[in-house]
CSV table of C-alpha atoms in Angstrom, one decimal:
chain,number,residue,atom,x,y,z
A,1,UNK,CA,1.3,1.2,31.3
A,2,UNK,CA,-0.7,3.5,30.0
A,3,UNK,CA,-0.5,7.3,30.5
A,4,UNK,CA,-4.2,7.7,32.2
A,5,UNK,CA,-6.8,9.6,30.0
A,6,UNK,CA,-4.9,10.2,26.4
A,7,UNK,CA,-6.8,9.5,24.2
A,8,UNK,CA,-7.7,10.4,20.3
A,9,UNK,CA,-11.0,12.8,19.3
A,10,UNK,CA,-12.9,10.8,17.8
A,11,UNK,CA,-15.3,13.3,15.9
A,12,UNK,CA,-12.3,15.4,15.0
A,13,UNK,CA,-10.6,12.5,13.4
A,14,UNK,CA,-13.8,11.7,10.9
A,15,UNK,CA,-13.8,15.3,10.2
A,16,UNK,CA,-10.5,15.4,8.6
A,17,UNK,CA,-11.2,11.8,7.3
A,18,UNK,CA,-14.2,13.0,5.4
A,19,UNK,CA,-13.1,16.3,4.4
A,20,UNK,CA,-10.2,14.6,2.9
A,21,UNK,CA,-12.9,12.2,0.7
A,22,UNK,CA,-14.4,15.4,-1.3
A,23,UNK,CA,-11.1,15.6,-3.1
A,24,UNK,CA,-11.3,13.4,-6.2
A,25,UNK,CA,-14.7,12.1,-5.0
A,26,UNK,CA,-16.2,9.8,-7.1
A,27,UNK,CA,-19.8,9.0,-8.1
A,28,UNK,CA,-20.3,6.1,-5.4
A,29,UNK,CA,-18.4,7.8,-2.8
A,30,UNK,CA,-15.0,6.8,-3.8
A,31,UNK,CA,-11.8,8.7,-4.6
A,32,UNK,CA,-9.5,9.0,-7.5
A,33,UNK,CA,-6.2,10.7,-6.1
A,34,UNK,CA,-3.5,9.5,-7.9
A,35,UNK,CA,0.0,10.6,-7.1
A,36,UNK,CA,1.6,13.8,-8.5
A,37,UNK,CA,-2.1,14.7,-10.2
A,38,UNK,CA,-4.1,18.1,-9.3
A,39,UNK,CA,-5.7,16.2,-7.0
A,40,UNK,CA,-2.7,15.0,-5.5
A,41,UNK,CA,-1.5,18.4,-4.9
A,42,UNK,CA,-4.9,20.0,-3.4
A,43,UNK,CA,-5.1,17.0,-1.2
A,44,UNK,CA,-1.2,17.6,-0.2
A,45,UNK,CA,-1.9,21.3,0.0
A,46,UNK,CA,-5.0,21.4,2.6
A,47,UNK,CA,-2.6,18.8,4.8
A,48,UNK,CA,-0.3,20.9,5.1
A,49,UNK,CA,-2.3,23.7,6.4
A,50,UNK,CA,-3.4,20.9,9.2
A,51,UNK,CA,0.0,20.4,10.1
A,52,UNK,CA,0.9,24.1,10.4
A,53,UNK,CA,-2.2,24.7,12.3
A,54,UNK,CA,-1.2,22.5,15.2
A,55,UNK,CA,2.3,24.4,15.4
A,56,UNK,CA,4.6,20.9,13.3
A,57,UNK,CA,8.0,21.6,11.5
A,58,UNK,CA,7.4,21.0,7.9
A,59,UNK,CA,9.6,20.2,5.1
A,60,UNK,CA,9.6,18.2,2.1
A,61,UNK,CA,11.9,16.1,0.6
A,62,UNK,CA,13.1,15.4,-3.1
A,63,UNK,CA,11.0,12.6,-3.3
A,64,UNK,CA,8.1,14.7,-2.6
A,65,UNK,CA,7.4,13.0,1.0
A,66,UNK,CA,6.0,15.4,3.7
A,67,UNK,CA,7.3,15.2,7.2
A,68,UNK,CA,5.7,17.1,10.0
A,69,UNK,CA,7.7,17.3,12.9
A,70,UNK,CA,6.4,17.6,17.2
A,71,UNK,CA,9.7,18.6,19.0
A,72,UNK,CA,10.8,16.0,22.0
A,73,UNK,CA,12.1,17.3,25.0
A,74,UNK,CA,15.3,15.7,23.3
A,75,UNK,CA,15.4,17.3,20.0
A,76,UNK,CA,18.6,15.1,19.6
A,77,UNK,CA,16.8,12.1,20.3
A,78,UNK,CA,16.1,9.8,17.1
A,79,UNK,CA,12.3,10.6,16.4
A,80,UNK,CA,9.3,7.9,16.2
A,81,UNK,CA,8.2,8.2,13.0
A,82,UNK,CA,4.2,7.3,12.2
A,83,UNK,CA,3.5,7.2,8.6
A,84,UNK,CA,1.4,6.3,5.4
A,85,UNK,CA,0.0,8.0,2.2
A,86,UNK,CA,-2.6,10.0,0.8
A,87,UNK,CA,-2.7,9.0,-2.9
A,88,UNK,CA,-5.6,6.0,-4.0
A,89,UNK,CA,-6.1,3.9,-6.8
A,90,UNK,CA,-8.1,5.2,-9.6
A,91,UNK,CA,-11.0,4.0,-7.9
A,92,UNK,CA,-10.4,3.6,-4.3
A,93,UNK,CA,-12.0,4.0,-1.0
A,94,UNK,CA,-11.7,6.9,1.7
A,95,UNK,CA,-10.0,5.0,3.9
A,96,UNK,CA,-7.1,2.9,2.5
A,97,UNK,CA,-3.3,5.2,3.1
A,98,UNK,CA,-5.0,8.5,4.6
A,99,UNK,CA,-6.2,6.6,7.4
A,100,UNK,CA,-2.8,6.3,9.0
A,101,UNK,CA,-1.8,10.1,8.1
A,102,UNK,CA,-4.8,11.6,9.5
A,103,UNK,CA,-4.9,9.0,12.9
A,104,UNK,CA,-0.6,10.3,13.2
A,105,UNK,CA,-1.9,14.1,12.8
A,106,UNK,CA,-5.0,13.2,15.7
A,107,UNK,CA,-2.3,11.5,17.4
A,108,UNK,CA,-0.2,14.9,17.6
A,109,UNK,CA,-3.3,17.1,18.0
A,110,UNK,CA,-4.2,15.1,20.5
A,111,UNK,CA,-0.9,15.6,22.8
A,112,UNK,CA,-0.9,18.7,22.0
A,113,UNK,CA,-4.3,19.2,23.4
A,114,UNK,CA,-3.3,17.0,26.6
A,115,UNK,CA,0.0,19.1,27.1
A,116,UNK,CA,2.1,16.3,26.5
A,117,UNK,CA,5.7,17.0,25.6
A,118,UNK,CA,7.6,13.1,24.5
A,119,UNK,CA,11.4,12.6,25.2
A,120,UNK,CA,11.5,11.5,21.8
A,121,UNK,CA,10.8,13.9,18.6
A,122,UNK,CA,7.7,12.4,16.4
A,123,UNK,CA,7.5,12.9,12.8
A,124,UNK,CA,4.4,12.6,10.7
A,125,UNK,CA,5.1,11.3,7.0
A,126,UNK,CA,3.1,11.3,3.7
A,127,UNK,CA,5.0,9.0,1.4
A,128,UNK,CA,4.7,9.6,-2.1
A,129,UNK,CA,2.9,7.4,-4.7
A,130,UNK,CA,2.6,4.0,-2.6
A,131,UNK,CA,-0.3,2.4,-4.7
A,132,UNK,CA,1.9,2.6,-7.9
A,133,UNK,CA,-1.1,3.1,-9.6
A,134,UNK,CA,0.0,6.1,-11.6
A,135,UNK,CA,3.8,5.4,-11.6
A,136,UNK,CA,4.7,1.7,-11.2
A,137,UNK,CA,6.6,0.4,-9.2
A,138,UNK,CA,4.3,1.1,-5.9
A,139,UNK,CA,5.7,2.6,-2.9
A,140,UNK,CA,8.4,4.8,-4.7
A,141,UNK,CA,8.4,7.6,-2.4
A,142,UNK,CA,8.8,5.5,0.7
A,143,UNK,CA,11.3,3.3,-1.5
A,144,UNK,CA,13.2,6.0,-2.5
A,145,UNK,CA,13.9,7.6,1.1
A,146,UNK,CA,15.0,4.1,2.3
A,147,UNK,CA,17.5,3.6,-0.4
A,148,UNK,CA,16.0,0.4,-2.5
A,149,UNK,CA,15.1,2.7,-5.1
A,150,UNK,CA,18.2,5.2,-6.7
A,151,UNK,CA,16.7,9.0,-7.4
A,152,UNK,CA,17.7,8.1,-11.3
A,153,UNK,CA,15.0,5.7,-11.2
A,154,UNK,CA,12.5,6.6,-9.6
A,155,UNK,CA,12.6,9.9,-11.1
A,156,UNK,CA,12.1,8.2,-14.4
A,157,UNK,CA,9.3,6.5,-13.6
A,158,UNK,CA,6.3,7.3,-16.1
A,159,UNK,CA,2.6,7.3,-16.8
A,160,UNK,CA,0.8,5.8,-19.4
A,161,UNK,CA,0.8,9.7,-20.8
A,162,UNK,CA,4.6,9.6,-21.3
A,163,UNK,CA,4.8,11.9,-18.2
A,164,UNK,CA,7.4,11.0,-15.5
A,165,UNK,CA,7.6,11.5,-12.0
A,166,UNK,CA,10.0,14.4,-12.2
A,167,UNK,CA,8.5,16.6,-14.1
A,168,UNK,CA,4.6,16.0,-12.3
A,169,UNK,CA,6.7,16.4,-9.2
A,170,UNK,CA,7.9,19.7,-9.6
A,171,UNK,CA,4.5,20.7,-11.6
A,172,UNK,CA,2.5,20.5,-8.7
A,173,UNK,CA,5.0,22.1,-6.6
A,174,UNK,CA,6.5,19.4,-4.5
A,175,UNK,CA,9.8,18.8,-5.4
A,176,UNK,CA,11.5,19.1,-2.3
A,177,UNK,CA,15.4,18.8,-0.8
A,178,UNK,CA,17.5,15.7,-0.7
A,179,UNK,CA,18.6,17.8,2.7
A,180,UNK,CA,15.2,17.2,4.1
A,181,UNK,CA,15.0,13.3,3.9
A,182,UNK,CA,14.8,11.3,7.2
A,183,UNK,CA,18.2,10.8,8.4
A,184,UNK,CA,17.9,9.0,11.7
A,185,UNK,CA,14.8,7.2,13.5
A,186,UNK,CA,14.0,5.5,16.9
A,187,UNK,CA,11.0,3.2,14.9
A,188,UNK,CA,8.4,3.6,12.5
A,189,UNK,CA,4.1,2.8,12.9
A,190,UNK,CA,1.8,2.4,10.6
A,191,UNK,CA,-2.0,2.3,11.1
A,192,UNK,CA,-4.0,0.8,8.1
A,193,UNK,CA,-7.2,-0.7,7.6
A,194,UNK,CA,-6.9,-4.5,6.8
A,195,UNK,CA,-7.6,-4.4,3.5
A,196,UNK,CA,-9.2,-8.2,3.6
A,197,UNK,CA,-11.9,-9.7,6.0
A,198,UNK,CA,-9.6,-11.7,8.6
A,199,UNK,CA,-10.3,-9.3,11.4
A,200,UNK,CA,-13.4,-8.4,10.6
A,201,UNK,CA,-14.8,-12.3,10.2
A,202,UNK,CA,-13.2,-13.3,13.2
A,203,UNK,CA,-14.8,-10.4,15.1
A,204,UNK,CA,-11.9,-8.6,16.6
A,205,UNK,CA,-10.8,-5.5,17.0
A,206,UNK,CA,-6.8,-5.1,16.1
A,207,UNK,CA,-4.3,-6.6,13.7
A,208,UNK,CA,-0.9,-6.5,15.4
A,209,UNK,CA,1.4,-6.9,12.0
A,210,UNK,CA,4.5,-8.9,12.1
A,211,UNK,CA,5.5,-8.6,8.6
A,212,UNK,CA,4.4,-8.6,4.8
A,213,UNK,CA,4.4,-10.9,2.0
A,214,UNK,CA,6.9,-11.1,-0.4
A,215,UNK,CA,5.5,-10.8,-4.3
A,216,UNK,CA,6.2,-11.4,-8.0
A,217,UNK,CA,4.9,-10.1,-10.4
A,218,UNK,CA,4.8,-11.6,-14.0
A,219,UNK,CA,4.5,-10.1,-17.5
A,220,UNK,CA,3.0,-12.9,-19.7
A,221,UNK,CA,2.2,-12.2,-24.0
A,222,UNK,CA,0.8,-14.5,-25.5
A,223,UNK,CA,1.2,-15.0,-29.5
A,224,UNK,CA,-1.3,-16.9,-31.7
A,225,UNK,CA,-2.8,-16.0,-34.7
A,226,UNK,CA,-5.3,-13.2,-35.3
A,227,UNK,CA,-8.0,-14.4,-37.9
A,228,UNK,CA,-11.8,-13.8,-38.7
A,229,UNK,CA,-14.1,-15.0,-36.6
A,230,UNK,CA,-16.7,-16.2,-39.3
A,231,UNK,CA,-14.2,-18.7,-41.7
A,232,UNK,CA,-11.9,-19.8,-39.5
A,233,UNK,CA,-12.5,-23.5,-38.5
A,234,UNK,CA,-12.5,-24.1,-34.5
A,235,UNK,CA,-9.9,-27.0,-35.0
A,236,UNK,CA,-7.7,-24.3,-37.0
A,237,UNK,CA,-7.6,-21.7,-34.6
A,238,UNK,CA,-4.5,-20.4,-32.7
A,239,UNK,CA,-6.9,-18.2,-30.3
A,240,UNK,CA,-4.3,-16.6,-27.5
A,241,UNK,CA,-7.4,-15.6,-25.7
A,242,UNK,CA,-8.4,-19.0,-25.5
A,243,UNK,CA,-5.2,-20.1,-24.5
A,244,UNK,CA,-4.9,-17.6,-21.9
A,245,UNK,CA,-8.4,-18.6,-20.3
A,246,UNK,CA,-6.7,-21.7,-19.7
A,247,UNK,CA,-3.7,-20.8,-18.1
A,248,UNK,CA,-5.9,-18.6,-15.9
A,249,UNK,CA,-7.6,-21.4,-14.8
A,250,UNK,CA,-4.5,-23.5,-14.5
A,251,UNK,CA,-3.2,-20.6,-12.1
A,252,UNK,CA,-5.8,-20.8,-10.1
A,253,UNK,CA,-6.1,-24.5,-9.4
A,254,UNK,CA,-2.6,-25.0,-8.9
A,255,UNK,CA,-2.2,-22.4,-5.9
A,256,UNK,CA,-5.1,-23.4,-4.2
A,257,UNK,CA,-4.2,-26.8,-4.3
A,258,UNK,CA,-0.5,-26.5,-3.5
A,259,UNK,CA,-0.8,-23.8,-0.7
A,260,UNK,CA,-3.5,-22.2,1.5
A,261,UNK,CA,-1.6,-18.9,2.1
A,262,UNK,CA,-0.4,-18.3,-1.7
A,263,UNK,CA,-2.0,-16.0,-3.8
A,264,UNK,CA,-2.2,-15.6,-7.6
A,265,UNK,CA,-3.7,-12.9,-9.2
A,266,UNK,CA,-4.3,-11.5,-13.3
A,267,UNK,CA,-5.6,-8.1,-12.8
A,268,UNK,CA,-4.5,-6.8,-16.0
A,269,UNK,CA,-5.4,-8.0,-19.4
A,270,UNK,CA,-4.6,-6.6,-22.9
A,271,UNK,CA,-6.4,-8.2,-26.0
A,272,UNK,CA,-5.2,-7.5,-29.6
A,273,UNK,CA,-6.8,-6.9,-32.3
A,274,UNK,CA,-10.0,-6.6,-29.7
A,275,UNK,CA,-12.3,-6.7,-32.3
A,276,UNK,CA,-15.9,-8.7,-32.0
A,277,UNK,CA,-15.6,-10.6,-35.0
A,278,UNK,CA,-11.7,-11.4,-35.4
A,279,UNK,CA,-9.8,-14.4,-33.6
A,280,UNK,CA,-7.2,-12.6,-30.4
A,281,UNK,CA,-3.9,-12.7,-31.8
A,282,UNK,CA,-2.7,-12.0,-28.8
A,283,UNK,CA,-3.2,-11.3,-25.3
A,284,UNK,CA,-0.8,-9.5,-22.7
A,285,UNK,CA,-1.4,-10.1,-19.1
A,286,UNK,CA,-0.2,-9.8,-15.4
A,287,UNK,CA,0.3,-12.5,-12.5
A,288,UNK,CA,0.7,-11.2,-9.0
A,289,UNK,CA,2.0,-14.5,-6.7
A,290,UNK,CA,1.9,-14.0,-3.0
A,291,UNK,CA,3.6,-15.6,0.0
A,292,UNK,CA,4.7,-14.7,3.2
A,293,UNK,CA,7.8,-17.7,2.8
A,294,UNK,CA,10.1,-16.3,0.2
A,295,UNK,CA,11.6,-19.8,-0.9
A,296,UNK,CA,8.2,-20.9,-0.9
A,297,UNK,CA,7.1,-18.3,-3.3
A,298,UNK,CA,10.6,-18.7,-5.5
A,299,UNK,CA,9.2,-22.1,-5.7
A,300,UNK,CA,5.4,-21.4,-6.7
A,301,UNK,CA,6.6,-18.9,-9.5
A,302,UNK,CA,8.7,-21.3,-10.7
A,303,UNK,CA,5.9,-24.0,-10.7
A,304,UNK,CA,3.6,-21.1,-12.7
A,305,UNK,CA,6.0,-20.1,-15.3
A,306,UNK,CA,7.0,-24.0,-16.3
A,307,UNK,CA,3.3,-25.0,-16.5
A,308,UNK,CA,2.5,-21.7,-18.2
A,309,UNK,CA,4.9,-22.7,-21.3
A,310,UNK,CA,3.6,-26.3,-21.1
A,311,UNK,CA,0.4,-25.2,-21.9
A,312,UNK,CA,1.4,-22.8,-24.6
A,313,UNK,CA,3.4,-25.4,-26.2
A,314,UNK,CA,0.5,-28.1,-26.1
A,315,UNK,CA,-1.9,-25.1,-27.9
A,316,UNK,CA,1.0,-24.6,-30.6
A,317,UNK,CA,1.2,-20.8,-29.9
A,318,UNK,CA,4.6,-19.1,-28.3
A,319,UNK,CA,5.2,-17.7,-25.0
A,320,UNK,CA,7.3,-15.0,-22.9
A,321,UNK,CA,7.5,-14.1,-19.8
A,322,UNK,CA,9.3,-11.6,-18.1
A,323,UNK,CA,9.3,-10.7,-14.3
A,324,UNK,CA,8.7,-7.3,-14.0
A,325,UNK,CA,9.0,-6.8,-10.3
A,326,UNK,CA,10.2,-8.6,-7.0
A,327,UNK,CA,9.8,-8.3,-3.6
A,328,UNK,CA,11.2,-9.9,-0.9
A,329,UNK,CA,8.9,-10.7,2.7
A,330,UNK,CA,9.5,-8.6,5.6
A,331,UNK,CA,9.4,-9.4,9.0
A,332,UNK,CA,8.6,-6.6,11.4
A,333,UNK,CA,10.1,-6.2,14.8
A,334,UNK,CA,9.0,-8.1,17.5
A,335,UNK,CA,9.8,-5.5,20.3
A,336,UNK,CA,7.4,-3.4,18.3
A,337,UNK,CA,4.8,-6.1,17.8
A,338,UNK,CA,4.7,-6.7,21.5
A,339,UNK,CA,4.4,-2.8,22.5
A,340,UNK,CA,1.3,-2.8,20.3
A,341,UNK,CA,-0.5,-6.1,21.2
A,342,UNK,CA,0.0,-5.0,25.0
A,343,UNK,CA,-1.2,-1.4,24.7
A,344,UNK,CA,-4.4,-3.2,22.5
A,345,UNK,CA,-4.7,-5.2,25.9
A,346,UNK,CA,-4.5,-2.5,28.3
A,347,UNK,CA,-6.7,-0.7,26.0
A,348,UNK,CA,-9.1,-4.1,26.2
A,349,UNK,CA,-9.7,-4.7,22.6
A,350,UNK,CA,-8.9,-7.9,21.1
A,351,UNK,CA,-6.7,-8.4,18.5
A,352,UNK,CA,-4.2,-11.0,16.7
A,353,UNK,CA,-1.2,-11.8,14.8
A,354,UNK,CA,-1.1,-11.0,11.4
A,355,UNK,CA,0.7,-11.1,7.9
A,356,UNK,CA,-0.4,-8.5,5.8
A,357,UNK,CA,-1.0,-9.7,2.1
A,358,UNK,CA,-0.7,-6.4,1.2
A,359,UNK,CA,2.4,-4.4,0.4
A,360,UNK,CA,2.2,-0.7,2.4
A,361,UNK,CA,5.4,2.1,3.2
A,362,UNK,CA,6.4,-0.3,5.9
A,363,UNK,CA,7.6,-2.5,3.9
A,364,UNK,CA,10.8,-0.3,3.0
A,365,UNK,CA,10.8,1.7,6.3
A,366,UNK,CA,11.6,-2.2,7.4
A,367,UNK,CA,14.7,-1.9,5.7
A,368,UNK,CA,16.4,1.4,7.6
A,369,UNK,CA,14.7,1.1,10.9
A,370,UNK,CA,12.3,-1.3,13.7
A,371,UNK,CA,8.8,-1.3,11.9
A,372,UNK,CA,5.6,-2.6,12.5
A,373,UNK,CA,2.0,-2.0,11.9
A,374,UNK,CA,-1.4,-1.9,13.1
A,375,UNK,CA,-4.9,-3.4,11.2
A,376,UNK,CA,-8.4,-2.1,12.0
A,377,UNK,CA,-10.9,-4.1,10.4
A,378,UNK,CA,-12.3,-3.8,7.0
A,379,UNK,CA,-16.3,-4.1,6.2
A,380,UNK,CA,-16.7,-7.3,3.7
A,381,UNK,CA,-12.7,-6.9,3.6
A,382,UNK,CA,-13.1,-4.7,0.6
A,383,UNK,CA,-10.5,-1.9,-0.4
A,384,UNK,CA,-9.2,-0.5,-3.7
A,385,UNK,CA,-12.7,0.4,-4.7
A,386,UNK,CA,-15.8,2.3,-4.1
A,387,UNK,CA,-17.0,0.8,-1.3
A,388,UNK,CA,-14.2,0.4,1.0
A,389,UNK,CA,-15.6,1.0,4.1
A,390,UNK,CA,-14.1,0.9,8.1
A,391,UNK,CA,-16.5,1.8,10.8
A,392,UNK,CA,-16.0,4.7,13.3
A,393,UNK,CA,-15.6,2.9,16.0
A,394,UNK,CA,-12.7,0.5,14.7
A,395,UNK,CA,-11.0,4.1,13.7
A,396,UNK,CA,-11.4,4.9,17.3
A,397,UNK,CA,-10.1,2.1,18.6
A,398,UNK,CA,-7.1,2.2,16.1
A,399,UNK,CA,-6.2,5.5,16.6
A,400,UNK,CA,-6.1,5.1,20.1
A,401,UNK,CA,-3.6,2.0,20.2
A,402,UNK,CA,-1.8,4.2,17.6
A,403,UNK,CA,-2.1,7.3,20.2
A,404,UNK,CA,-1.0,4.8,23.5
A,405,UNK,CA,1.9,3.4,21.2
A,406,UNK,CA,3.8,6.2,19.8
A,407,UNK,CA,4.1,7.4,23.6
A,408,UNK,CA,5.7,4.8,25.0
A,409,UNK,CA,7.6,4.6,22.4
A,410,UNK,CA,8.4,8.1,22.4
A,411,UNK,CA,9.5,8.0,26.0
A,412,UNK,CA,11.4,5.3,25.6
């Protein structure tokens, strides 16, 4: 049941929320905050005067992730940990990561403010670079704490600068002690917005998570035969670009027409000599593939990369292909997926089961403790750019699941 009257401050949420948005703001409204930039650091900096102004232990650890700790009437009691991140893509919403961090610090202010003292200790975490925009892989800091990623490596992580994760940690001032890491936990929540128009379209209120795709992603080069554009015949051509507009387009058709669910993505594309008037001698580009069935996407990859070499065969121009990253589905608890979807009936918003198409810091948390996560609808289902948008009162009504949820669970 619920415990009568707690609930979030609204207008004090959006403060923080918007506050937040003037560092890296962007010309439409946006922000550009990638991890371990200045940005990064005055954006880490002002939350951590938030946490110390409403009285939370904080430390950091040597991945750089910020805990904030409310003492539990049990201070030996595994915590509740609520968590997400504050870094965005280089031009990404308001919203998307620092939504959940600033709901878990309204979440504390707000039992503060009611006098409420859990069994259970809850800890407030920023996780270091999830969007993996700056360093790839994404969700490194998160990664890290749960042990899929060793320190060696993600230390060596590096920007397109040459600069690696290291160094930019300890320039801004946030390389903290292995000592301080996470050791034990009771669970982990996460509220995000949805990132896609499911909730939104359907007109409800809450996405109750029970797990998140698994993902490949593909490095593809492309080799033909750079030439000028003005002598060279059509029929003597070996254009990569032309060749890669056709796998594109080969990609496409064959996931929608093998498998509702799956998703295939290029989002990155490299053309050389990339010159107006000379023939691409070759192109470099990315394929994200998508599905919440691992053996289902093994399958579809596989499918991808034979037709992919088909194709370059049949145009006379070479191929490779490297797989540059994997990740395996997760499946959230179902103990946790059931607190949420009846606190988000006793709260009477409506809501459904959901996959997330979208990797987030639960997705590692998963691996080292009971995880789940909570959806509030996106406007248009944009995110990762300007535009992003999630009205005030699907915040309210996320927080406050968020808020009704950690208790329980905290008093569990």
């Amino acid at each position: 049941m619920l415990e009568q009257g707690l609930m979030i401050n609204t207008s004090r949420l959006m403060k923080t929320i918007n506050e937040s948005a003037n560092i890296g703001k962007l010309s439409r409204g946006g922000i550009c905050r990638l991890a371990l930039t200045d940005e990064d650091k005055e954006m880490r900096d002002l939350y951590i005067q938030w946490l110390e102004n409403i009285g939370l232990q904080v430390s950091i650890d040597d991945f750089g992730n910020i805990y904030g700790r409310k003492e539990g009437k049990n201070p030996d009691a595994a915590p509740v940990l609520i968590g997400s991140h504050l870094d965005t893509q280089p031009e990404g919403g308001r919203y998307d990561g620092i939504l959940g961090v600033l709901a878990g610090l309204e979440v504390l202010t707000a039992l503060n403010e009611s006098g409420v003292t859990t069994d259970r200790p809850i800890v407030l975490i920023n996780f270091t670079n999830e969007e993996g925009s700056r360093f790839e892989p994404p969700i490194l800091g998160a990664g890290g704490l749960a042990g899929h990623f060793d320190k060696e490596f993600v230390y060596s992580r590096t920007d397109r600068e040459g600069k690696t994760f290291l160094n930019e940690l300890k320039r801004i001032g946030y390389h903290g002690s292995e000592g301080n890491r996470i050791q034990n936990s009771h669970c982990y929540l996460e509220l995000h917005i949805e990132q896609g128009p499911v909730l939104e379209h359907k007109g409800l209120d809450i996405g109750v998570v029970t797990g998140i795709q698994g993902m490949d992603w593909l490095e593809v080069k492309i080799t033909g035969q750079s030439d000028h554009a003005g002598p060279t015949p059509m029929s003597m051509r070996k254009d990569a670009l032309y060749v890669t507009s056709k796998i594109i387009q080969l990609l496409q058709d064959t996931v929608v027409s093998q498998n509702e669910e799956a998703t295939v993505t290029i989002g990155r594309l490299a053309i050389k000599p990339n010159s107006i008037n000379c023939v691409p001698g070759e192109v470099i580009f990315s394929v994200d593939v998508r599905h919440s069935d691992d053996s289902v996407k093994e399958q579809l990859c596989q499918t991808i990369i034979e037709k992919m070499s088909i194709t370059a065969a049949a145009e006379k121009v070479s191929i490779e292909i490297n797989k540059i990253w994997e990740t395996s589905a997760s499946r959230f608890s179902e103990e946790l997926i059931d607190v949420i979807s009846e606190t988000s009936d006793e709260l009477g918003y409506t809501s459904k089961k959901m996959i997330s198409g979208a990797g987030h810091d639960s997705k590692y948390m998963n691996e080292i403790t009971p995880t789940a996560m909570i959806f509030v609808p996106s406007v248009d289902g944009k995110s990762h750019c300007q535009e992003e948008f999630t009205s005030e009162e699907a915040i309210e009504k996320g927080a406050n699941v968020l808020l009704n949820t950690v208790y329980k669970l905290a008093n569990a």
